[in-house]
mmCIF file of C-alpha atoms and ligand atoms in Angstrom:
data_model
loop_
_atom_site.group_PDB
_atom_site.id
_atom_site.type_symbol
_atom_site.label_atom_id
_atom_site.label_comp_id
_atom_site.label_asym_id
_atom_site.label_seq_id
_atom_site.Cartn_x
_atom_site.Cartn_y
_atom_site.Cartn_z
ATOM 1 C CA MET A 1 0.000 0.000 0.000
ATOM 2 C CA ALA A 2 2.756 2.428 1.050
ATOM 3 C CA GLU A 3 4.676 1.538 -2.147
ATOM 4 C CA ILE A 4 1.662 2.358 -4.322
ATOM 5 C CA GLN A 5 1.383 5.724 -2.591
ATOM 6 C CA VAL A 6 5.060 6.498 -3.279
ATOM 7 C CA ASP A 7 4.547 5.535 -6.931
ATOM 8 C CA VAL A 8 1.637 7.958 -7.205
ATOM 9 C CA GLN A 9 3.648 10.684 -5.489
ATOM 10 C CA ALA A 10 6.639 10.023 -7.774
ATOM 11 C CA ARG A 11 4.430 10.262 -10.866
ATOM 12 C CA ARG A 12 2.838 13.497 -9.670
ATOM 13 C CA PHE A 13 6.275 14.864 -8.843
ATOM 14 C CA GLN A 14 7.558 14.187 -12.379
ATOM 15 C CA GLU A 15 4.379 15.709 -13.843
ATOM 16 C CA ARG A 16 5.039 18.913 -11.889
ATOM 17 C CA ILE A 17 8.638 18.963 -13.130
ATOM 18 C CA ASP A 18 7.486 18.399 -16.720
ATOM 19 C CA ALA A 19 4.989 21.251 -16.348
ATOM 20 C CA GLU A 20 7.818 23.547 -15.126
ATOM 21 C CA VAL A 21 6.303 23.905 -11.642
ATOM 22 C CA ARG A 22 9.014 24.728 -9.100
ATOM 23 C CA ILE A 23 9.643 22.273 -6.284
ATOM 24 C CA GLU A 24 9.836 23.939 -2.861
ATOM 25 C CA PRO A 25 11.433 22.554 0.336
ATOM 26 C CA LYS A 26 8.182 21.415 1.963
ATOM 27 C CA ASP A 27 6.922 19.624 -1.168
ATOM 28 C CA TRP A 28 7.151 15.856 -1.441
ATOM 29 C CA MET A 29 10.219 14.802 -3.446
ATOM 30 C CA PRO A 30 11.923 11.469 -4.154
ATOM 31 C CA ASP A 31 14.848 10.706 -1.833
ATOM 32 C CA ALA A 32 17.201 10.499 -4.816
ATOM 33 C CA TYR A 33 16.179 14.012 -5.985
ATOM 34 C CA ARG A 34 16.873 15.370 -2.495
ATOM 35 C CA LYS A 35 20.243 13.568 -2.344
ATOM 36 C CA THR A 36 21.281 14.761 -5.805
ATOM 37 C CA LEU A 37 20.481 18.354 -4.902
ATOM 38 C CA ILE A 38 22.295 18.190 -1.562
ATOM 39 C CA ARG A 39 25.313 16.728 -3.385
ATOM 40 C CA GLN A 40 25.362 19.327 -6.144
ATOM 41 C CA ILE A 41 24.427 22.400 -4.083
ATOM 42 C CA SER A 42 26.827 21.603 -1.236
ATOM 43 C CA GLN A 43 29.665 20.920 -3.709
ATOM 44 C CA HIS A 44 28.833 24.163 -5.447
ATOM 45 C CA ALA A 45 28.972 25.966 -2.060
ATOM 46 C CA HIS A 46 32.325 24.343 -1.202
ATOM 47 C CA SER A 47 33.648 25.480 -4.618
ATOM 48 C CA GLU A 48 32.710 29.092 -3.920
ATOM 49 C CA ILE A 49 34.376 29.029 -0.484
ATOM 50 C CA ILE A 50 37.539 27.143 -1.511
ATOM 51 C CA GLY A 51 37.529 29.353 -4.624
ATOM 52 C CA MET A 52 38.259 32.357 -2.382
ATOM 53 C CA GLN A 53 41.777 31.038 -1.748
ATOM 54 C CA PRO A 54 43.607 31.451 -5.091
ATOM 55 C CA GLU A 55 42.433 35.066 -5.453
ATOM 56 C CA GLY A 56 42.456 35.832 -1.721
ATOM 57 C CA GLY A 57 46.213 35.298 -1.718
ATOM 58 C CA TRP A 58 46.574 38.253 -4.112
ATOM 59 C CA ILE A 59 44.615 40.873 -2.135
ATOM 60 C CA THR A 60 47.725 42.148 -0.355
ATOM 61 C CA ARG A 61 49.727 42.031 -3.595
ATOM 62 C CA ALA A 62 47.270 43.763 -5.955
ATOM 63 C CA PRO A 63 49.202 46.358 -7.978
ATOM 64 C CA SER A 64 47.128 49.429 -6.973
ATOM 65 C CA LEU A 65 44.565 50.538 -4.400
ATOM 66 C CA ARG A 66 41.829 50.367 -7.072
ATOM 67 C CA ARG A 67 42.740 46.778 -7.964
ATOM 68 C CA LYS A 68 42.885 45.858 -4.275
ATOM 69 C CA LEU A 69 39.389 47.251 -3.595
ATOM 70 C CA ILE A 70 37.897 45.437 -6.577
ATOM 71 C CA LEU A 71 39.553 42.134 -5.728
ATOM 72 C CA LEU A 72 38.590 42.386 -2.054
ATOM 73 C CA SER A 73 34.997 42.929 -3.058
ATOM 74 C CA LYS A 74 35.036 40.036 -5.543
ATOM 75 C CA VAL A 75 36.443 37.593 -3.003
ATOM 76 C CA GLN A 76 33.814 38.704 -0.464
ATOM 77 C CA ASP A 77 31.110 38.105 -3.101
ATOM 78 C CA GLU A 78 32.328 34.521 -3.536
ATOM 79 C CA GLY A 79 32.036 34.019 0.233
ATOM 80 C CA GLY A 80 28.457 35.328 0.029
ATOM 81 C CA HIS A 81 27.664 32.882 -2.784
ATOM 82 C CA GLY A 82 28.873 30.013 -0.622
ATOM 83 C CA LEU A 83 26.569 31.149 2.180
ATOM 84 C CA TYR A 84 23.445 31.421 -0.019
ATOM 85 C CA LEU A 85 24.190 27.964 -1.365
ATOM 86 C CA TYR A 86 24.714 26.363 2.056
ATOM 87 C CA SER A 87 21.368 27.918 3.064
ATOM 88 C CA ALA A 88 19.681 26.451 -0.039
ATOM 89 C CA ALA A 89 21.070 22.997 0.841
ATOM 90 C CA GLU A 90 19.915 23.409 4.461
ATOM 91 C CA THR A 91 16.313 23.745 3.240
ATOM 92 C CA LEU A 92 16.670 20.112 2.081
ATOM 93 C CA GLY A 93 17.564 18.940 5.598
ATOM 94 C CA ALA A 94 21.368 18.906 5.356
ATOM 95 C CA SER A 95 23.084 20.552 8.326
ATOM 96 C CA ARG A 96 25.933 22.974 7.728
ATOM 97 C CA ALA A 97 28.169 20.894 10.040
ATOM 98 C CA SER A 98 27.505 17.695 8.068
ATOM 99 C CA MET A 99 28.349 19.447 4.773
ATOM 100 C CA ILE A 100 31.615 20.841 6.140
ATOM 101 C CA ASP A 101 32.460 17.459 7.605
ATOM 102 C CA ALA A 102 31.901 15.829 4.186
ATOM 103 C CA LEU A 103 34.277 18.373 2.622
ATOM 104 C CA HIS A 104 36.957 17.809 5.257
ATOM 105 C CA SER A 105 36.748 14.023 5.068
ATOM 106 C CA GLY A 106 36.946 14.066 1.248
ATOM 107 C CA ARG A 107 33.414 12.658 0.752
ATOM 108 C CA ALA A 108 32.286 15.903 -0.891
ATOM 109 C CA LYS A 109 34.079 17.421 -3.838
ATOM 110 C CA TYR A 110 34.659 20.989 -4.931
ATOM 111 C CA SER A 111 35.506 22.281 -8.383
ATOM 112 C CA SER A 112 38.782 20.948 -9.796
ATOM 113 C CA ILE A 113 39.726 24.445 -10.999
ATOM 114 C CA PHE A 114 40.578 25.696 -7.518
ATOM 115 C CA ASN A 115 43.379 23.167 -7.153
ATOM 116 C CA TYR A 116 45.595 25.172 -9.512
ATOM 117 C CA PRO A 117 47.890 27.924 -8.189
ATOM 118 C CA ALA A 118 47.536 31.654 -8.967
ATOM 119 C CA LEU A 119 51.194 32.353 -9.692
ATOM 120 C CA THR A 120 51.170 35.904 -11.085
ATOM 121 C CA TRP A 121 48.882 38.947 -11.173
ATOM 122 C CA ALA A 122 47.829 37.908 -14.690
ATOM 123 C CA ASP A 123 46.330 34.777 -13.145
ATOM 124 C CA ILE A 124 43.848 37.025 -11.330
ATOM 125 C CA GLY A 125 42.818 38.348 -14.740
ATOM 126 C CA ALA A 126 42.579 34.837 -16.184
ATOM 127 C CA ILE A 127 40.516 33.565 -13.242
ATOM 128 C CA GLY A 128 38.023 36.433 -13.558
ATOM 129 C CA TRP A 129 37.829 36.123 -17.327
ATOM 130 C CA LEU A 130 37.847 32.338 -17.810
ATOM 131 C CA VAL A 131 36.755 30.792 -14.493
ATOM 132 C CA ASP A 132 33.958 33.286 -13.892
ATOM 133 C CA SER A 133 32.867 33.008 -17.552
ATOM 134 C CA ALA A 134 32.704 29.234 -17.190
ATOM 135 C CA ALA A 135 30.788 29.632 -13.928
ATOM 136 C CA ILE A 136 28.300 31.982 -15.646
ATOM 137 C CA VAL A 137 27.751 29.640 -18.614
ATOM 138 C CA ASN A 138 27.083 26.814 -16.152
ATOM 139 C CA GLN A 139 24.972 28.837 -13.723
ATOM 140 C CA VAL A 140 22.671 30.834 -16.011
ATOM 141 C CA PRO A 141 20.634 27.680 -16.809
ATOM 142 C CA LEU A 142 20.622 26.820 -13.093
ATOM 143 C CA GLN A 143 18.422 29.900 -12.580
ATOM 144 C CA ARG A 144 15.741 27.677 -14.164
ATOM 145 C CA CYS A 145 16.572 24.670 -11.974
ATOM 146 C CA SER A 146 13.452 22.844 -10.778
ATOM 147 C CA PHE A 147 14.315 23.387 -7.091
ATOM 148 C CA GLY A 148 13.172 26.864 -6.049
ATOM 149 C CA PRO A 149 15.769 27.903 -3.438
ATOM 150 C CA TYR A 150 18.702 26.878 -5.691
ATOM 151 C CA ALA A 151 17.222 28.631 -8.737
ATOM 152 C CA ARG A 152 16.588 31.842 -6.775
ATOM 153 C CA ALA A 153 20.084 31.871 -5.233
ATOM 154 C CA MET A 154 21.464 31.671 -8.765
ATOM 155 C CA VAL A 155 19.839 34.924 -9.875
ATOM 156 C CA ARG A 156 21.919 37.126 -7.609
ATOM 157 C CA ILE A 157 25.002 34.940 -7.994
ATOM 158 C CA CYS A 158 24.901 35.281 -11.791
ATOM 159 C CA LYS A 159 24.606 39.071 -11.568
ATOM 160 C CA GLU A 160 27.663 39.240 -9.351
ATOM 161 C CA GLU A 161 29.623 36.783 -11.492
ATOM 162 C CA SER A 162 29.061 39.053 -14.489
ATOM 163 C CA PHE A 163 30.862 41.874 -12.688
ATOM 164 C CA HIS A 164 33.639 39.412 -11.754
ATOM 165 C CA GLN A 165 34.031 38.372 -15.360
ATOM 166 C CA ARG A 166 34.312 41.989 -16.534
ATOM 167 C CA GLN A 167 36.957 42.835 -13.930
ATOM 168 C CA GLY A 168 39.014 39.796 -14.983
ATOM 169 C CA TYR A 169 38.740 40.651 -18.660
ATOM 170 C CA GLU A 170 39.744 44.233 -17.932
ATOM 171 C CA ILE A 171 42.900 43.040 -16.141
ATOM 172 C CA MET A 172 43.712 40.822 -19.129
ATOM 173 C CA TYR A 173 43.043 43.685 -21.563
ATOM 174 C CA THR A 174 45.311 46.056 -19.604
ATOM 175 C CA LEU A 175 48.133 43.498 -19.593
ATOM 176 C CA ALA A 176 47.629 42.364 -23.192
ATOM 177 C CA THR A 177 47.777 45.956 -24.460
ATOM 178 C CA GLY A 178 50.668 46.904 -22.139
ATOM 179 C CA SER A 179 54.396 46.203 -22.422
ATOM 180 C CA ALA A 180 55.761 43.062 -24.105
ATOM 181 C CA ASP A 181 56.475 41.575 -20.651
ATOM 182 C CA GLN A 182 52.905 42.251 -19.512
ATOM 183 C CA LYS A 183 51.483 40.677 -22.673
ATOM 184 C CA ALA A 184 53.701 37.626 -22.124
ATOM 185 C CA MET A 185 52.377 37.344 -18.566
ATOM 186 C CA ALA A 186 48.799 37.432 -19.859
ATOM 187 C CA GLN A 187 49.608 34.758 -22.481
ATOM 188 C CA ASP A 188 51.264 32.566 -19.849
ATOM 189 C CA ALA A 189 48.183 32.829 -17.600
ATOM 190 C CA LEU A 190 45.887 31.924 -20.511
ATOM 191 C CA ASN A 191 48.135 28.950 -21.313
ATOM 192 C CA ARG A 192 47.844 27.599 -17.774
ATOM 193 C CA TRP A 193 44.128 28.311 -17.115
ATOM 194 C CA TRP A 194 42.569 27.359 -20.477
ATOM 195 C CA TRP A 195 42.425 23.585 -20.158
ATOM 196 C CA PRO A 196 41.508 23.502 -16.437
ATOM 197 C CA SER A 197 38.668 25.936 -17.273
ATOM 198 C CA LEU A 198 37.301 23.489 -19.872
ATOM 199 C CA MET A 199 37.440 20.761 -17.218
ATOM 200 C CA MET A 200 35.180 22.777 -14.899
ATOM 201 C CA PHE A 201 32.184 21.574 -16.926
ATOM 202 C CA GLY A 202 32.792 18.015 -15.738
ATOM 203 C CA PRO A 203 33.370 14.745 -17.585
ATOM 204 C CA SER A 204 32.265 14.326 -21.191
ATOM 205 C CA ASP A 205 28.603 13.393 -21.625
ATOM 206 C CA ALA A 206 29.462 9.738 -22.192
ATOM 207 C CA ASP A 207 31.147 9.601 -18.760
ATOM 208 C CA SER A 208 28.818 11.866 -16.787
ATOM 209 C CA ALA A 209 27.161 9.600 -14.214
ATOM 210 C CA HIS A 210 24.463 12.022 -13.067
ATOM 211 C CA SER A 211 23.567 14.039 -16.171
ATOM 212 C CA SER A 212 20.675 12.077 -17.643
ATOM 213 C CA GLN A 213 18.741 11.812 -14.363
ATOM 214 C CA SER A 214 19.541 15.429 -13.416
ATOM 215 C CA MET A 215 18.289 16.569 -16.813
ATOM 216 C CA ALA A 216 15.079 14.539 -16.475
ATOM 217 C CA TRP A 217 14.544 16.278 -13.122
ATOM 218 C CA LYS A 218 15.403 19.637 -14.739
ATOM 219 C CA ILE A 219 18.140 20.280 -12.207
ATOM 220 C CA LYS A 220 20.509 20.506 -15.174
ATOM 221 C CA ARG A 221 19.134 22.010 -18.392
ATOM 222 C CA PHE A 222 22.133 21.307 -20.627
ATOM 223 C CA SER A 223 24.734 18.572 -20.717
ATOM 224 C CA ASN A 224 28.368 19.100 -19.677
ATOM 225 C CA ASP A 225 29.595 19.017 -23.303
ATOM 226 C CA GLU A 226 26.909 21.440 -24.504
ATOM 227 C CA LEU A 227 27.928 24.003 -21.881
ATOM 228 C CA ARG A 228 31.642 23.461 -22.538
ATOM 229 C CA GLN A 229 31.045 24.178 -26.239
ATOM 230 C CA LYS A 230 29.101 27.335 -25.426
ATOM 231 C CA PHE A 231 31.987 28.554 -23.254
ATOM 232 C CA ILE A 232 34.569 27.886 -25.979
ATOM 233 C CA ASP A 233 32.461 29.647 -28.608
ATOM 234 C CA GLN A 234 32.319 32.739 -26.384
ATOM 235 C CA ALA A 235 35.897 32.746 -25.104
ATOM 236 C CA VAL A 236 37.805 32.289 -28.381
ATOM 237 C CA PRO A 237 36.658 35.600 -29.965
ATOM 238 C CA GLN A 238 37.413 37.311 -26.637
ATOM 239 C CA ALA A 239 40.980 35.928 -26.772
ATOM 240 C CA ASP A 240 41.233 37.252 -30.346
ATOM 241 C CA ILE A 241 40.323 40.759 -29.152
ATOM 242 C CA LEU A 242 43.052 40.485 -26.524
ATOM 243 C CA GLY A 243 45.507 39.411 -29.236
ATOM 244 C CA LEU A 244 46.264 36.256 -27.231
ATOM 245 C CA GLU A 245 46.494 32.720 -28.520
ATOM 246 C CA VAL A 246 44.347 29.929 -27.114
ATOM 247 C CA PRO A 247 46.762 27.047 -26.342
ATOM 248 C CA ASP A 248 45.039 24.476 -28.553
ATOM 249 C CA THR A 249 46.577 23.661 -31.943
ATOM 250 C CA GLU A 250 43.401 21.854 -33.034
ATOM 251 C CA LEU A 251 41.116 24.805 -32.377
ATOM 252 C CA ALA A 252 39.266 25.712 -35.592
ATOM 253 C CA TRP A 253 35.972 27.284 -36.600
ATOM 254 C CA ASP A 254 33.656 24.739 -38.162
ATOM 255 C CA GLU A 255 31.407 26.386 -40.765
ATOM 256 C CA GLN A 256 29.090 23.415 -40.845
ATOM 257 C CA THR A 257 28.281 23.251 -37.127
ATOM 258 C CA GLN A 258 28.881 26.971 -36.499
ATOM 259 C CA HIS A 259 30.975 25.997 -33.476
ATOM 260 C CA TYR A 260 34.684 25.786 -32.684
ATOM 261 C CA ARG A 261 36.257 22.354 -32.909
ATOM 262 C CA TYR A 262 38.744 21.783 -30.093
ATOM 263 C CA GLY A 263 41.500 19.342 -29.122
ATOM 264 C CA ALA A 264 41.318 16.428 -26.697
ATOM 265 C CA ILE A 265 40.944 17.229 -23.014
ATOM 266 C CA ASP A 266 43.391 15.445 -20.712
ATOM 267 C CA TRP A 267 40.881 13.459 -18.659
ATOM 268 C CA ASP A 268 43.679 11.709 -16.768
ATOM 269 C CA GLU A 269 44.695 15.075 -15.375
ATOM 270 C CA PHE A 270 41.051 15.895 -14.530
ATOM 271 C CA ASN A 271 40.600 12.572 -12.699
ATOM 272 C CA ARG A 272 43.872 13.036 -10.829
ATOM 273 C CA VAL A 273 42.848 16.498 -9.628
ATOM 274 C CA VAL A 274 39.343 15.344 -8.654
ATOM 275 C CA ARG A 275 40.862 12.403 -6.743
ATOM 276 C CA GLY A 276 42.950 14.821 -4.655
ATOM 277 C CA ASP A 277 46.288 14.812 -6.493
ATOM 278 C CA GLY A 278 46.205 18.232 -8.149
ATOM 279 C CA PRO A 279 48.913 20.857 -7.563
ATOM 280 C CA CYS A 280 47.117 22.503 -4.593
ATOM 281 C CA ASN A 281 44.494 20.011 -3.263
ATOM 282 C CA ARG A 282 46.264 19.402 0.035
ATOM 283 C CA GLN A 283 47.020 23.063 0.587
ATOM 284 C CA ARG A 284 43.427 24.152 -0.150
ATOM 285 C CA LEU A 285 41.844 21.625 2.194
ATOM 286 C CA ALA A 286 44.401 22.218 4.965
ATOM 287 C CA GLU A 287 43.732 25.974 4.793
ATOM 288 C CA HIS A 288 39.964 25.424 4.961
ATOM 289 C CA LYS A 289 40.383 23.185 8.024
ATOM 290 C CA ARG A 290 42.730 25.665 9.715
ATOM 291 C CA VAL A 291 40.343 28.589 9.240
ATOM 292 C CA HIS A 292 37.324 26.486 10.240
ATOM 293 C CA GLU A 293 39.013 25.453 13.485
ATOM 294 C CA ALA A 294 40.189 28.998 14.170
ATOM 295 C CA GLY A 295 36.584 30.191 13.766
ATOM 296 C CA ALA A 296 35.123 27.679 16.261
ATOM 297 C CA TRP A 297 34.809 30.405 18.931
ATOM 298 C CA VAL A 298 32.562 32.461 16.612
ATOM 299 C CA ARG A 299 30.169 29.545 16.133
ATOM 300 C CA GLU A 300 30.169 28.863 19.889
ATOM 301 C CA ALA A 301 29.479 32.542 20.617
ATOM 302 C CA VAL A 302 26.523 32.570 18.186
ATOM 303 C CA VAL A 303 25.021 29.470 19.830
ATOM 304 C CA ALA A 304 25.546 30.962 23.333
ATOM 305 C CA TYR A 305 23.936 34.247 22.216
ATOM 306 C CA ASP A 306 20.944 32.426 20.717
ATOM 307 C CA ARG A 307 20.541 30.327 23.869
ATOM 308 C CA LYS A 308 20.654 33.412 26.095
ATOM 309 C CA HIS A 309 17.942 35.111 24.031
ATOM 310 C CA GLN A 310 15.855 31.935 24.017
ATOM 311 C CA ASP A 311 16.111 31.753 27.847
ATOM 312 C CA GLN A 312 15.085 35.396 28.159
ATOM 313 C CA SER A 313 12.064 34.957 25.893
ATOM 314 C CA ASP A 314 11.022 31.863 27.915
ATOM 315 C CA VAL A 315 10.894 33.892 31.156
HETATM 316 N N1 FAQ B 401 35.506 19.299 -10.337
HETATM 317 O O1 FAQ B 401 27.996 13.151 -13.459
HETATM 318 P P1 FAQ B 401 28.754 14.437 -13.405
HETATM 319 C C1 FAQ B 401 32.723 29.089 -9.445
HETATM 320 C C2 FAQ B 401 32.317 15.312 -10.317
HETATM 321 S S1 FAQ B 401 31.686 27.879 -8.903
HETATM 322 C C3 FAQ B 401 35.328 18.372 -9.394
HETATM 323 O O2 FAQ B 401 28.864 15.204 -14.672
HETATM 324 P P2 FAQ B 401 27.069 16.462 -12.204
HETATM 325 C C4 FAQ B 401 32.529 30.481 -8.910
HETATM 326 C C5 FAQ B 401 30.847 15.355 -9.944
HETATM 327 O O3 FAQ B 401 30.646 16.086 -8.737
HETATM 328 C C6 FAQ B 401 32.282 26.398 -9.675
HETATM 329 N N2 FAQ B 401 34.428 17.364 -9.509
HETATM 330 O O4 FAQ B 401 28.193 15.321 -12.197
HETATM 331 C C7 FAQ B 401 33.851 31.075 -8.631
HETATM 332 C C8 FAQ B 401 30.548 13.879 -9.809
HETATM 333 O O5 FAQ B 401 31.069 13.376 -8.587
HETATM 334 P P3 FAQ B 401 30.121 12.944 -7.324
HETATM 335 C C9 FAQ B 401 31.486 25.253 -9.251
HETATM 336 C C10 FAQ B 401 33.677 17.351 -10.628
HETATM 337 O O6 FAQ B 401 26.903 16.912 -10.815
HETATM 338 C C11 FAQ B 401 34.596 31.650 -9.643
HETATM 339 C C12 FAQ B 401 31.404 13.259 -10.903
HETATM 340 O O7 FAQ B 401 32.447 14.195 -11.169
HETATM 341 N N3 FAQ B 401 30.228 25.236 -9.950
HETATM 342 O O8 FAQ B 401 33.537 28.787 -10.234
HETATM 343 C C13 FAQ B 401 33.792 18.305 -11.633
HETATM 344 O O9 FAQ B 401 25.865 16.016 -12.940
HETATM 345 C C14 FAQ B 401 35.856 32.220 -9.369
HETATM 346 C C15 FAQ B 401 30.609 12.952 -12.159
HETATM 347 O O10 FAQ B 401 30.231 14.152 -12.862
HETATM 348 C C16 FAQ B 401 29.278 24.332 -9.665
HETATM 349 O O11 FAQ B 401 29.442 23.507 -8.783
HETATM 350 C C17 FAQ B 401 34.759 19.316 -11.472
HETATM 351 N N4 FAQ B 401 34.976 20.267 -12.396
HETATM 352 O O12 FAQ B 401 27.736 17.637 -13.084
HETATM 353 C C18 FAQ B 401 34.338 31.088 -7.315
HETATM 354 C C19 FAQ B 401 28.017 24.448 -10.470
HETATM 355 N N5 FAQ B 401 32.916 18.012 -12.613
HETATM 356 O O13 FAQ B 401 29.367 14.199 -6.928
HETATM 357 C C20 FAQ B 401 35.596 31.678 -7.045
HETATM 358 C C21 FAQ B 401 26.961 23.461 -10.048
HETATM 359 C C22 FAQ B 401 32.261 16.907 -12.226
HETATM 360 O O14 FAQ B 401 29.206 11.864 -7.830
HETATM 361 C C23 FAQ B 401 36.338 32.232 -8.073
HETATM 362 N N6 FAQ B 401 27.321 22.105 -10.381
HETATM 363 N N7 FAQ B 401 32.717 16.496 -11.031
HETATM 364 O O15 FAQ B 401 31.065 12.487 -6.267
HETATM 365 C C24 FAQ B 401 27.077 21.551 -11.595
HETATM 366 O O16 FAQ B 401 26.568 22.177 -12.513
HETATM 367 C C25 FAQ B 401 27.389 20.091 -11.755
HETATM 368 O O17 FAQ B 401 27.524 19.510 -10.472
HETATM 369 C C26 FAQ B 401 28.688 19.813 -12.604
HETATM 370 C C27 FAQ B 401 28.913 18.296 -12.635
HETATM 371 C C28 FAQ B 401 28.474 20.287 -14.021
HETATM 372 C C29 FAQ B 401 29.896 20.483 -11.988
#
């Protein structure tokens, strides 16, 4: 009897999805839908927070006060994105502590891109231009995700990411139109960030374990390869304007498909980085743990404050 009821609920749930009706936290949803969302949203949140590290390290070294202010504000925005996303995942019943624990124990992932080092100031330009562009291409469709709180969080996040992208491109433009040394720095940053940026979109469609179910649930609206192609089609003309060369000898415009053809992605490297063996994985996680432990007193103070107010309102 109970099974029949779940079947009916599951059918109604899919009908709502198919009719583009948003699912809200108190609505019935299949366990697997809830789990998929907690996985994706929490990993997205971890990516935003860990993603503060490569750029955060350049705040004190930004070349002018103006650059420092902009970068400071961008890094703070990324922290804010992490917080909206943790809140969206909490509406599904996941506690913040359990999500952080999953990150620290390696059960939860974060985007592979943040395991690469930001070696020069040009890398800050390349991150804003390429990494934020990739994030925008991926996140704009998530504004139409079937789960309401995630979709709504994405609206503000996408607006802020657009500003981030522009500031990165402006850094690249300044360097690319500057001295020969500055242009070489910009080219070097593009060389190192291009392929990892393509990997941000995840494994190719044939190897993407979750895509077909996530697309049926309208969590994802496009496949990993479709979004990767969209990013390439946008970024290549932007590189042309900068007068920089995309580090892919097989890159070519295909008149027939009206898309760029591109060379093979090194999936061994992607898998290595996702497994924890990228250039900065250990450093990134160790820094997150250090800061989390150092902030324990803040969490304790918030709980003590809440308890005190609760006691007073009980009197
Ligand atoms: N890195 O079956 P799929 C940003 C994992 S935010 C690491 O295709 P799915 C803002 C995947 O989790 C960037 N792991 O999975 C910013 C799964 O493993 P699992 C983050 C990856 O979920 C800018 C397995 O591989 N954005 O940049 C990666 O359907 C600048 C199989 O993959 C989001 O998280 C990867 N690149 O599709 C901040 C967007 N790709 O979970 C600071 C939301 C895949 O079974 C500075 N997420 N994996 O253990 C998504 O759209 C999706 O989750 C995908 C993956 C597209 C990332």
